[in-house]
CSV table of C-alpha atoms in Angstrom, one decimal:
chain,number,residue,atom,x,y,z
A,1,MET,CA,30.1,-33.4,2.6
A,2,GLN,CA,30.8,-32.6,6.2
A,3,LEU,CA,29.4,-29.6,8.0
A,4,GLY,CA,29.8,-28.1,11.4
A,5,LEU,CA,26.6,-26.5,12.7
A,6,ILE,CA,26.6,-24.2,15.7
A,7,GLY,CA,23.2,-23.5,17.4
A,8,LEU,CA,20.6,-26.3,17.4
A,9,GLY,CA,17.5,-24.5,18.5
A,10,LYS,CA,14.1,-24.4,16.6
A,11,MET,CA,15.7,-23.6,13.3
A,12,GLY,CA,19.2,-25.1,13.7
A,13,GLY,CA,18.0,-28.5,15.0
A,14,ASN,CA,15.6,-29.0,12.1
A,15,MET,CA,18.3,-27.8,9.6
A,16,ARG,CA,20.7,-30.5,11.0
A,17,GLU,CA,18.0,-33.1,10.4
A,18,ARG,CA,17.2,-32.0,6.8
A,19,ILE,CA,20.9,-31.9,5.8
A,20,ARG,CA,21.5,-35.4,7.3
A,21,ARG,CA,18.5,-36.7,5.3
A,22,ALA,CA,20.2,-35.5,2.2
A,23,GLY,CA,23.1,-37.8,3.0
A,24,HIS,CA,25.6,-35.3,4.4
A,25,THR,CA,27.5,-35.5,7.7
A,26,VAL,CA,26.6,-32.8,10.3
A,27,VAL,CA,28.5,-32.3,13.5
A,28,GLY,CA,26.3,-30.1,15.7
A,29,TYR,CA,27.2,-28.0,18.7
A,30,ASP,CA,24.9,-26.3,21.2
A,31,ARG,CA,25.2,-25.1,24.7
A,32,ASN,CA,22.5,-27.6,25.6
A,33,PRO,CA,24.4,-30.9,26.0
A,34,GLU,CA,21.2,-32.9,25.4
A,35,VAL,CA,21.0,-31.9,21.7
A,36,SER,CA,24.8,-31.3,21.1
A,37,ASP,CA,27.0,-33.8,19.2
A,38,VAL,CA,30.2,-32.5,20.7
A,39,ALA,CA,31.1,-30.8,24.0
A,40,SER,CA,32.9,-27.7,22.6
A,41,LEU,CA,33.6,-25.7,19.5
A,42,SER,CA,37.2,-26.9,19.5
A,43,GLU,CA,35.9,-30.5,19.5
A,44,LEU,CA,33.6,-29.7,16.6
A,45,VAL,CA,36.5,-28.3,14.5
A,46,GLU,CA,38.6,-31.3,15.4
A,47,LYS,CA,36.0,-33.7,14.0
A,48,LEU,CA,35.8,-31.9,10.6
A,49,GLU,CA,38.2,-32.7,7.8
A,50,ALA,CA,39.9,-29.7,6.1
A,51,PRO,CA,38.8,-27.6,4.3
A,52,ARG,CA,36.0,-27.2,6.8
A,53,VAL,CA,32.7,-25.5,6.5
A,54,VAL,CA,31.1,-24.3,9.7
A,55,TRP,CA,27.5,-22.8,9.8
A,56,VAL,CA,26.6,-20.5,12.6
A,57,MET,CA,22.9,-20.3,13.8
A,58,VAL,CA,23.0,-18.2,16.9
A,59,PRO,CA,21.3,-14.9,17.8
A,60,ALA,CA,22.5,-11.8,16.0
A,61,GLY,CA,24.8,-9.4,17.7
A,62,ALA,CA,27.1,-10.3,20.6
A,63,ALA,CA,26.4,-14.0,20.4
A,64,THR,CA,27.3,-14.2,16.7
A,65,GLN,CA,30.4,-12.0,17.2
A,66,SER,CA,31.6,-14.3,20.1
A,67,VAL,CA,31.3,-17.4,18.0
A,68,VAL,CA,33.0,-15.8,14.9
A,69,ASP,CA,35.9,-14.6,17.1
A,70,GLU,CA,36.4,-18.1,18.5
A,71,LEU,CA,36.1,-19.8,15.1
A,72,GLY,CA,38.7,-17.3,13.8
A,73,ASP,CA,41.2,-18.7,16.3
A,74,LEU,CA,40.2,-22.4,15.7
A,75,LEU,CA,39.9,-22.6,11.9
A,76,GLU,CA,42.6,-22.5,9.3
A,77,ALA,CA,43.1,-20.8,5.9
A,78,GLY,CA,40.9,-22.4,3.3
A,79,ASP,CA,38.0,-23.0,5.8
A,80,THR,CA,34.6,-21.2,5.4
A,81,VAL,CA,32.2,-19.8,7.9
A,82,VAL,CA,28.5,-19.3,7.1
A,83,ASP,CA,26.4,-17.0,9.2
A,84,GLY,CA,22.8,-18.3,8.8
A,85,GLY,CA,21.3,-16.2,11.6
A,86,ASN,CA,19.6,-12.9,11.3
A,87,SER,CA,22.7,-10.7,11.5
A,88,ARG,CA,22.7,-7.1,10.3
A,89,TRP,CA,24.4,-6.9,6.9
A,90,THR,CA,27.0,-4.4,8.3
A,91,ASP,CA,28.2,-7.1,10.7
A,92,ASP,CA,28.7,-9.4,7.8
A,93,GLU,CA,31.1,-7.0,6.2
A,94,LYS,CA,33.0,-6.8,9.5
A,95,HIS,CA,33.1,-10.6,9.9
A,96,ALA,CA,34.3,-11.2,6.3
A,97,GLU,CA,37.1,-8.7,6.8
A,98,GLU,CA,38.2,-10.2,10.1
A,99,LEU,CA,38.1,-13.8,8.9
A,100,GLY,CA,39.5,-13.0,5.5
A,101,ALA,CA,42.7,-11.6,7.1
A,102,LYS,CA,43.3,-15.2,8.3
A,103,GLY,CA,42.4,-16.8,4.9
A,104,ILE,CA,39.0,-18.0,6.1
A,105,GLY,CA,36.1,-17.5,3.7
A,106,PHE,CA,32.8,-16.0,4.9
A,107,VAL,CA,29.2,-16.3,3.5
A,108,ASP,CA,26.1,-14.7,4.9
A,109,ALA,CA,22.9,-16.7,4.4
A,110,GLY,CA,19.4,-15.3,5.1
A,111,VAL,CA,17.2,-18.3,5.9
A,112,SER,CA,13.4,-18.3,5.8
A,113,GLY,CA,11.2,-21.3,6.7
A,114,GLY,CA,10.7,-21.2,10.4
A,115,VAL,CA,9.5,-24.3,12.1
A,116,TRP,CA,8.1,-25.6,8.8
A,117,GLY,CA,11.5,-25.8,7.1
A,118,LEU,CA,12.3,-29.4,7.9
A,119,GLN,CA,9.2,-30.4,5.9
A,120,ASN,CA,9.0,-27.7,3.2
A,121,GLY,CA,12.6,-26.6,2.8
A,122,TYR,CA,14.2,-23.3,3.6
A,123,ALA,CA,14.4,-20.3,1.2
A,124,LEU,CA,18.0,-19.1,1.1
A,125,MET,CA,19.4,-15.8,0.2
A,126,VAL,CA,23.2,-15.8,0.3
A,127,GLY,CA,26.0,-13.3,-0.1
A,128,GLY,CA,29.7,-13.6,-0.7
A,129,ASP,CA,32.4,-14.6,-3.1
A,130,ALA,CA,31.5,-17.3,-5.7
A,131,GLU,CA,34.4,-19.5,-4.6
A,132,HIS,CA,33.3,-19.5,-1.0
A,133,ILE,CA,29.6,-20.1,-1.9
A,134,ALA,CA,30.7,-23.1,-4.1
A,135,ARG,CA,32.2,-24.8,-1.0
A,136,VAL,CA,28.8,-24.7,0.7
A,137,GLN,CA,26.6,-25.4,-2.3
A,138,PRO,CA,25.8,-29.0,-1.5
A,139,VAL,CA,24.4,-27.8,1.9
A,140,PHE,CA,22.4,-25.1,0.2
A,141,ASP,CA,21.0,-27.7,-2.2
A,142,ALA,CA,20.0,-29.9,0.7
A,143,LEU,CA,18.2,-27.1,2.6
A,144,LYS,CA,16.3,-25.4,-0.2
A,145,PRO,CA,12.8,-26.4,-1.3
A,146,GLU,CA,12.4,-28.9,-4.1
A,147,GLY,CA,12.2,-27.3,-7.6
A,148,PRO,CA,13.9,-24.4,-9.3
A,149,TYR,CA,13.1,-21.7,-6.7
A,150,GLY,CA,14.0,-20.9,-3.1
A,151,TYR,CA,17.7,-20.2,-3.5
A,152,VAL,CA,19.6,-17.1,-4.8
A,153,HIS,CA,23.2,-15.9,-4.7
A,154,ALA,CA,22.0,-12.3,-4.0
A,155,GLY,CA,25.4,-10.6,-4.4
A,156,LYS,CA,28.4,-9.5,-2.3
A,157,VAL,CA,29.0,-10.2,1.4
A,158,GLY,CA,26.0,-8.7,3.2
A,159,ALA,CA,23.6,-9.1,0.3
A,160,GLY,CA,22.0,-12.3,1.8
A,161,HIS,CA,21.1,-10.8,5.1
A,162,PHE,CA,20.1,-7.5,3.5
A,163,SER,CA,17.7,-9.4,1.2
A,164,LYS,CA,16.3,-11.4,4.2
A,165,MET,CA,15.8,-8.2,6.1
A,166,VAL,CA,13.7,-6.7,3.3
A,167,HIS,CA,11.8,-10.0,3.1
A,168,ASN,CA,11.0,-9.7,6.8
A,169,GLY,CA,10.0,-6.0,6.3
A,170,ILE,CA,7.5,-7.1,3.6
A,171,GLU,CA,6.3,-9.9,5.9
A,172,TYR,CA,5.6,-7.2,8.6
A,173,ALA,CA,3.3,-5.3,6.2
A,174,MET,CA,1.5,-8.4,4.9
A,175,MET,CA,0.7,-9.6,8.4
A,176,GLN,CA,-0.5,-6.1,9.4
A,177,ALA,CA,-2.9,-6.0,6.4
A,178,TYR,CA,-4.4,-9.4,7.4
A,179,ALA,CA,-4.6,-8.3,11.0
A,180,GLU,CA,-6.4,-5.1,10.2
A,181,GLY,CA,-8.9,-6.8,7.9
A,182,TRP,CA,-9.6,-9.4,10.6
A,183,GLU,CA,-10.2,-6.8,13.3
A,184,LEU,CA,-12.7,-4.9,11.0
A,185,LEU,CA,-14.6,-8.1,10.2
A,186,GLU,CA,-14.8,-9.0,13.9
A,187,LYS,CA,-16.2,-5.5,14.7
A,188,VAL,CA,-19.3,-5.5,12.4
A,189,ASP,CA,-22.5,-7.2,13.3
A,190,SER,CA,-23.4,-8.4,9.8
A,191,VAL,CA,-20.4,-10.8,9.5
A,192,THR,CA,-21.2,-13.7,11.8
A,193,ASP,CA,-18.4,-16.1,10.9
A,194,VAL,CA,-15.1,-14.3,10.4
A,195,ARG,CA,-13.0,-17.5,10.4
A,196,GLU,CA,-14.9,-18.9,7.5
A,197,VAL,CA,-14.5,-15.7,5.6
A,198,PHE,CA,-10.8,-16.0,6.0
A,199,ARG,CA,-11.0,-19.7,4.9
A,200,SER,CA,-13.0,-18.7,1.8
A,201,TRP,CA,-10.1,-16.5,0.7
A,202,GLN,CA,-7.7,-19.4,0.5
A,203,GLU,CA,-8.8,-20.3,-3.0
A,204,GLY,CA,-9.4,-18.1,-6.0
A,205,THR,CA,-8.5,-14.8,-4.5
A,206,VAL,CA,-5.6,-12.5,-5.2
A,207,ILE,CA,-4.8,-12.3,-1.5
A,208,ARG,CA,-4.3,-16.0,-1.0
A,209,SER,CA,-0.9,-16.9,0.5
A,210,TRP,CA,0.8,-19.2,3.0
A,211,LEU,CA,0.3,-16.4,5.7
A,212,LEU,CA,-3.4,-16.6,5.0
A,213,ASP,CA,-3.3,-20.4,5.5
A,214,LEU,CA,-1.5,-19.9,8.8
A,215,ALA,CA,-4.1,-17.3,9.8
A,216,VAL,CA,-6.8,-19.9,9.3
A,217,ASN,CA,-4.8,-22.4,11.3
A,218,ALA,CA,-4.6,-20.0,14.1
A,219,LEU,CA,-8.3,-19.2,14.0
A,220,ASP,CA,-9.1,-23.0,13.9
A,221,GLU,CA,-7.2,-23.3,17.2
A,222,ASP,CA,-8.7,-20.2,18.8
A,223,GLU,CA,-11.6,-18.8,16.7
A,224,HIS,CA,-11.6,-15.2,18.1
A,225,LEU,CA,-8.0,-15.3,19.5
A,226,ASP,CA,-9.4,-14.8,22.9
A,227,LYS,CA,-6.6,-16.7,24.5
A,228,LEU,CA,-3.9,-14.3,23.3
A,229,ARG,CA,-2.8,-10.9,24.5
A,230,GLY,CA,-2.5,-8.3,21.8
A,231,TYR,CA,1.2,-7.9,22.0
A,232,ALA,CA,3.8,-8.6,19.3
A,233,GLN,CA,7.6,-8.4,19.5
A,234,ASP,CA,9.7,-7.2,16.6
A,235,SER,CA,12.8,-9.2,15.6
A,236,GLY,CA,14.9,-6.1,14.8
A,237,GLU,CA,14.9,-6.6,11.1
A,238,GLY,CA,11.8,-4.4,10.7
A,239,ARG,CA,13.7,-1.6,12.3
A,240,TRP,CA,16.8,-2.2,10.2
A,241,THR,CA,14.6,-2.1,7.0
A,242,VAL,CA,13.2,1.3,8.0
A,243,GLU,CA,16.7,2.6,8.9
A,244,ALA,CA,18.0,1.4,5.5
A,245,ALA,CA,15.1,3.1,3.7
A,246,ILE,CA,15.9,6.3,5.5
A,247,ASP,CA,19.6,6.0,4.5
A,248,HIS,CA,18.7,5.5,0.8
A,249,ALA,CA,15.7,7.8,0.7
A,250,VAL,CA,13.3,5.1,-0.3
A,251,PRO,CA,9.7,5.6,1.0
A,252,LEU,CA,8.4,2.5,2.9
A,253,PRO,CA,5.1,3.8,4.3
A,254,ALA,CA,3.4,0.3,4.7
A,255,ILE,CA,6.4,-1.4,6.3
A,256,THR,CA,7.1,1.6,8.6
A,257,ALA,CA,3.5,1.7,9.7
A,258,SER,CA,3.4,-2.0,10.5
A,259,LEU,CA,6.5,-1.6,12.6
A,260,PHE,CA,5.0,1.3,14.5
A,261,ALA,CA,1.8,-0.8,15.0
A,262,ARG,CA,3.9,-3.4,16.9
A,263,PHE,CA,5.3,-0.6,19.1
A,264,ALA,CA,1.7,0.5,19.8
A,265,SER,CA,0.8,-3.1,20.8
A,266,ARG,CA,3.0,-2.7,23.9
A,267,GLN,CA,0.8,0.1,25.2
A,268,ASP,CA,-2.6,-1.5,24.7
A,269,ASP,CA,-4.2,-5.0,24.3
A,270,SER,CA,-4.4,-4.6,20.5
A,271,PRO,CA,-6.8,-6.9,18.7
A,272,GLN,CA,-4.7,-6.6,15.5
A,273,MET,CA,-1.6,-7.7,17.4
A,274,LYS,CA,-3.4,-10.9,18.5
A,275,MET,CA,-3.4,-11.9,14.9
A,276,ILE,CA,0.2,-10.8,14.4
A,277,ALA,CA,1.2,-12.8,17.4
A,278,ALA,CA,-0.7,-15.8,16.2
A,279,LEU,CA,0.9,-15.7,12.8
A,280,ARG,CA,4.4,-15.4,14.2
A,281,ASN,CA,3.7,-18.4,16.4
A,282,GLN,CA,2.3,-20.4,13.5
A,283,PHE,CA,5.2,-19.9,11.0
A,284,GLY,CA,8.2,-19.4,13.3
A,285,GLY,CA,7.2,-20.9,16.7
A,286,HIS,CA,7.7,-17.5,18.2
A,287,ALA,CA,6.5,-17.1,21.8
A,288,VAL,CA,3.1,-15.6,22.5
A,289,GLU,CA,1.7,-14.0,25.6
A,290,SER,CA,-1.4,-15.4,27.0
A,291,LYS,CA,-4.0,-13.5,29.0
């Protein structure tokens, strides 16, 4: 099938390649002309045969709203827009209503996989009407990991991004637990090889995970994380997860504490945040701050 893909950064560029490897045609647009296939959104739409499917991979908020507004003017009834960024689920409801008034379908897709997605595939959590999702299904099948898992139609519009938001909240808490354990091991005199302790946990333990593997990768590159400043950003989804928990009276003490720990990292050079920063860089290519 044909797909228009807007936003060819670290995620979008690799997604374009994975979809093409599956035999589909991708027309990509990015503000960077060096990676873009076309010069404008209007040219992208012109190159696609109706009914069109256009996937948006740009930052959440104003950038996504601007692209959705422009696509609303360029596309026709029967076309479909997929928001694969990290938009807030309430924005999905707004975009679906705006595009739906013009007969344009809307699907929200939470995408997880980071810089490793090209090789391993992307976990996909999607929301929207079944008829709209069916139009995009060949692309979902191309992006997902091999095997029966890694894709779910989570529910109505907004359900995909809400699920991805909760996924990221859990990710916050898991990374915080590894970081706290690492700092404690580093503090005691009796443990002389913390990196190898972490490596020993990779097999046969109940805490083994891909995040643990990435932690070992980071420690192999910088054994005591001396090159990093203990500062970690938050993507916004951790905050939204806590806000949703408050709205629904659901206690999330671990996720909330991990979010506050990131706030604390901006006040001091936190050892725990060195590990958080290293993990975020490993799985998502997120920027780190060096000393």
